[in-house]
């Protein structure tokens, strides 16, 4: 009997799609309208399919996870560990961003700041943030893909199902069935990832290729070095220390989600692949279904690095030297803002505006980097989703140890 041909892993096909997309984009630099008009729509179509399945996946998987746990205290324990991890790594991320920018600021090209205009969106107050976590109806959060509110709905229905006992069995069975159907649809969509990645990255390279070779190249390189350092140092250390996982195995297992995040610049868009990757790496399904959607909303390590680098760059362009006290203020503001702007559209720009205001820098400075924000965003999204995965694996292992002691 002939040997069955070994199936090539999805990560390899996604990588091929990414490389072909970069090459196609480079070839279309002189005629980017071809990529934008004829290739980008198929990338948008793929991303729409991914985003369409995210809400059912988050809703039913969290409900299923809570019902399976049968213990509200366990959900609280996972939640506290998750938020502590995210806040600590975000603080370290902005510190790395500031350190790299300070080391390299002598290489920054000081752009002219005359005639700059940028109107920052208002950041929600702390009370508004708390109020906005809780939905006023059960449908709007799903329509608007407001992940924090979807998580809250799932938690309430999960807790309610546990509380009513036997009467909740029919609903519990429905949730399990709906979760299985959603997972199947997700798997079918994920198989299209190589084509989706190709169609998403091609127009980005075609449109931005020449632009990144200009005055902003240095600041872009500094940001990407900081992204890589944070991933290699912080995530390697945490998955080794708390999850007992070899960092090389971790990054190898995360490749499909990393490439999807880089191409799409969407944490929510990369969520289905991220769920699949962390489960293959050994994370418990009930933990992953809670920690990853929460991370896609509130974990902003990559965004924090971006703010650290851009703050120093903008200050340099305006001829301002930030003091140590001001840089400590940036660390604090960026860390708190990552939670405070959770679920707000355009959170990255709102956070940067808050950070600049906290140290007295002109908000108009955002206009200096806004032109290539998509290139920054691809890197910071990659960092964000990798941090979500590292947190999931760490919390999952810690919960396993806690249960073993009980």
JSON list of N, CA and C in Angstrom, two decimals, residues 212-238:
[
{"chain": "A", "resi": 212, "resn": "UNK", "atom": "N", "xyz": [7.72, 54.29, 3.36]},
{"chain": "A", "resi": 212, "resn": "UNK", "atom": "CA", "xyz": [8.52, 53.94, 4.54]},
{"chain": "A", "resi": 212, "resn": "UNK", "atom": "C", "xyz": [10.01, 54.12, 4.32]},
{"chain": "A", "resi": 213, "resn": "UNK", "atom": "N", "xyz": [10.41, 54.42, 3.09]},
{"chain": "A", "resi": 213, "resn": "UNK", "atom": "CA", "xyz": [11.82, 54.64, 2.82]},
{"chain": "A", "resi": 213, "resn": "UNK", "atom": "C", "xyz": [12.21, 56.11, 3.02]},
{"chain": "A", "resi": 214, "resn": "UNK", "atom": "N", "xyz": [11.26, 56.91, 3.49]},
{"chain": "A", "resi": 214, "resn": "UNK", "atom": "CA", "xyz": [11.50, 58.33, 3.69]},
{"chain": "A", "resi": 214, "resn": "UNK", "atom": "C", "xyz": [11.99, 58.67, 5.07]},
{"chain": "A", "resi": 215, "resn": "UNK", "atom": "N", "xyz": [11.56, 59.84, 5.56]},
{"chain": "A", "resi": 215, "resn": "UNK", "atom": "CA", "xyz": [12.04, 60.38, 6.83]},
{"chain": "A", "resi": 215, "resn": "UNK", "atom": "C", "xyz": [11.64, 59.56, 8.05]},
{"chain": "A", "resi": 216, "resn": "UNK", "atom": "N", "xyz": [10.61, 58.72, 7.91]},
{"chain": "A", "resi": 216, "resn": "UNK", "atom": "CA", "xyz": [10.11, 57.97, 9.07]},
{"chain": "A", "resi": 216, "resn": "UNK", "atom": "C", "xyz": [10.71, 56.57, 9.18]},
{"chain": "A", "resi": 217, "resn": "UNK", "atom": "N", "xyz": [11.64, 56.24, 8.29]},
{"chain": "A", "resi": 217, "resn": "UNK", "atom": "CA", "xyz": [12.22, 54.89, 8.30]},
{"chain": "A", "resi": 217, "resn": "UNK", "atom": "C", "xyz": [12.89, 54.57, 9.63]},
{"chain": "A", "resi": 218, "resn": "UNK", "atom": "N", "xyz": [13.66, 55.53, 10.18]},
{"chain": "A", "resi": 218, "resn": "UNK", "atom": "CA", "xyz": [14.40, 55.27, 11.42]},
{"chain": "A", "resi": 218, "resn": "UNK", "atom": "C", "xyz": [13.46, 54.98, 12.58]},
{"chain": "A", "resi": 219, "resn": "UNK", "atom": "N", "xyz": [12.42, 55.81, 12.74]},
{"chain": "A", "resi": 219, "resn": "UNK", "atom": "CA", "xyz": [11.51, 55.62, 13.87]},
{"chain": "A", "resi": 219, "resn": "UNK", "atom": "C", "xyz": [10.74, 54.30, 13.70]},
{"chain": "A", "resi": 220, "resn": "UNK", "atom": "N", "xyz": [10.46, 53.91, 12.46]},
{"chain": "A", "resi": 220, "resn": "UNK", "atom": "CA", "xyz": [9.78, 52.65, 12.20]},
{"chain": "A", "resi": 220, "resn": "UNK", "atom": "C", "xyz": [10.67, 51.47, 12.58]},
{"chain": "A", "resi": 221, "resn": "UNK", "atom": "N", "xyz": [11.93, 51.54, 12.21]},
{"chain": "A", "resi": 221, "resn": "UNK", "atom": "CA", "xyz": [12.89, 50.48, 12.54]},
{"chain": "A", "resi": 221, "resn": "UNK", "atom": "C", "xyz": [13.06, 50.36, 14.06]},
{"chain": "A", "resi": 222, "resn": "UNK", "atom": "N", "xyz": [13.16, 51.50, 14.75]},
{"chain": "A", "resi": 222, "resn": "UNK", "atom": "CA", "xyz": [13.30, 51.49, 16.21]},
{"chain": "A", "resi": 222, "resn": "UNK", "atom": "C", "xyz": [12.09, 50.82, 16.85]},
{"chain": "A", "resi": 223, "resn": "UNK", "atom": "N", "xyz": [10.89, 51.16, 16.37]},
{"chain": "A", "resi": 223, "resn": "UNK", "atom": "CA", "xyz": [9.66, 50.56, 16.91]},
{"chain": "A", "resi": 223, "resn": "UNK", "atom": "C", "xyz": [9.67, 49.04, 16.71]},
{"chain": "A", "resi": 224, "resn": "UNK", "atom": "N", "xyz": [10.08, 48.60, 15.52]},
{"chain": "A", "resi": 224, "resn": "UNK", "atom": "CA", "xyz": [10.07, 47.16, 15.24]},
{"chain": "A", "resi": 224, "resn": "UNK", "atom": "C", "xyz": [11.13, 46.40, 16.04]},
{"chain": "A", "resi": 225, "resn": "UNK", "atom": "N", "xyz": [12.28, 47.03, 16.26]},
{"chain": "A", "resi": 225, "resn": "UNK", "atom": "CA", "xyz": [13.30, 46.39, 17.12]},
{"chain": "A", "resi": 225, "resn": "UNK", "atom": "C", "xyz": [12.74, 46.22, 18.53]},
{"chain": "A", "resi": 226, "resn": "UNK", "atom": "N", "xyz": [12.04, 47.26, 19.02]},
{"chain": "A", "resi": 226, "resn": "UNK", "atom": "CA", "xyz": [11.44, 47.19, 20.36]},
{"chain": "A", "resi": 226, "resn": "UNK", "atom": "C", "xyz": [10.35, 46.13, 20.40]},
{"chain": "A", "resi": 227, "resn": "UNK", "atom": "N", "xyz": [9.55, 46.01, 19.33]},
{"chain": "A", "resi": 227, "resn": "UNK", "atom": "CA", "xyz": [8.52, 44.96, 19.27]},
{"chain": "A", "resi": 227, "resn": "UNK", "atom": "C", "xyz": [9.16, 43.58, 19.42]},
{"chain": "A", "resi": 228, "resn": "UNK", "atom": "N", "xyz": [10.22, 43.36, 18.65]},
{"chain": "A", "resi": 228, "resn": "UNK", "atom": "CA", "xyz": [10.89, 42.05, 18.64]},
{"chain": "A", "resi": 228, "resn": "UNK", "atom": "C", "xyz": [11.54, 41.77, 20.00]},
{"chain": "A", "resi": 229, "resn": "UNK", "atom": "N", "xyz": [12.21, 42.78, 20.58]},
{"chain": "A", "resi": 229, "resn": "UNK", "atom": "CA", "xyz": [12.84, 42.60, 21.89]},
{"chain": "A", "resi": 229, "resn": "UNK", "atom": "C", "xyz": [11.82, 42.21, 22.94]},
{"chain": "A", "resi": 230, "resn": "UNK", "atom": "N", "xyz": [10.68, 42.89, 22.94]},
{"chain": "A", "resi": 230, "resn": "UNK", "atom": "CA", "xyz": [9.64, 42.60, 23.94]},
{"chain": "A", "resi": 230, "resn": "UNK", "atom": "C", "xyz": [9.14, 41.16, 23.79]},
{"chain": "A", "resi": 231, "resn": "UNK", "atom": "N", "xyz": [8.90, 40.75, 22.56]},
{"chain": "A", "resi": 231, "resn": "UNK", "atom": "CA", "xyz": [8.41, 39.38, 22.33]},
{"chain": "A", "resi": 231, "resn": "UNK", "atom": "C", "xyz": [9.44, 38.34, 22.74]},
{"chain": "A", "resi": 232, "resn": "UNK", "atom": "N", "xyz": [10.68, 38.58, 22.32]},
{"chain": "A", "resi": 232, "resn": "UNK", "atom": "CA", "xyz": [11.74, 37.58, 22.58]},
{"chain": "A", "resi": 232, "resn": "UNK", "atom": "C", "xyz": [12.10, 37.52, 24.06]},
{"chain": "A", "resi": 233, "resn": "UNK", "atom": "N", "xyz": [12.18, 38.68, 24.72]},
{"chain": "A", "resi": 233, "resn": "UNK", "atom": "CA", "xyz": [12.60, 38.69, 26.13]},
{"chain": "A", "resi": 233, "resn": "UNK", "atom": "C", "xyz": [11.43, 38.41, 27.07]},
{"chain": "A", "resi": 234, "resn": "UNK", "atom": "N", "xyz": [10.38, 39.22, 27.00]},
{"chain": "A", "resi": 234, "resn": "UNK", "atom": "CA", "xyz": [9.29, 39.14, 28.00]},
{"chain": "A", "resi": 234, "resn": "UNK", "atom": "C", "xyz": [8.46, 37.88, 27.82]},
{"chain": "A", "resi": 235, "resn": "UNK", "atom": "N", "xyz": [8.01, 37.61, 26.59]},
{"chain": "A", "resi": 235, "resn": "UNK", "atom": "CA", "xyz": [7.15, 36.44, 26.40]},
{"chain": "A", "resi": 235, "resn": "UNK", "atom": "C", "xyz": [7.91, 35.13, 26.55]},
{"chain": "A", "resi": 236, "resn": "UNK", "atom": "N", "xyz": [9.16, 35.11, 26.11]},
{"chain": "A", "resi": 236, "resn": "UNK", "atom": "CA", "xyz": [9.98, 33.90, 26.30]},
{"chain": "A", "resi": 236, "resn": "UNK", "atom": "C", "xyz": [10.14, 33.61, 27.80]},
{"chain": "A", "resi": 237, "resn": "UNK", "atom": "N", "xyz": [10.43, 34.66, 28.56]},
{"chain": "A", "resi": 237, "resn": "UNK", "atom": "CA", "xyz": [10.64, 34.50, 30.01]},
{"chain": "A", "resi": 237, "resn": "UNK", "atom": "C", "xyz": [9.37, 34.04, 30.71]},
{"chain": "A", "resi": 238, "resn": "UNK", "atom": "N", "xyz": [8.22, 34.63, 30.35]},
{"chain": "A", "resi": 238, "resn": "UNK", "atom": "CA", "xyz": [6.99, 34.28, 31.06]},
{"chain": "A", "resi": 238, "resn": "UNK", "atom": "C", "xyz": [6.48, 32.88, 30.70]}
]
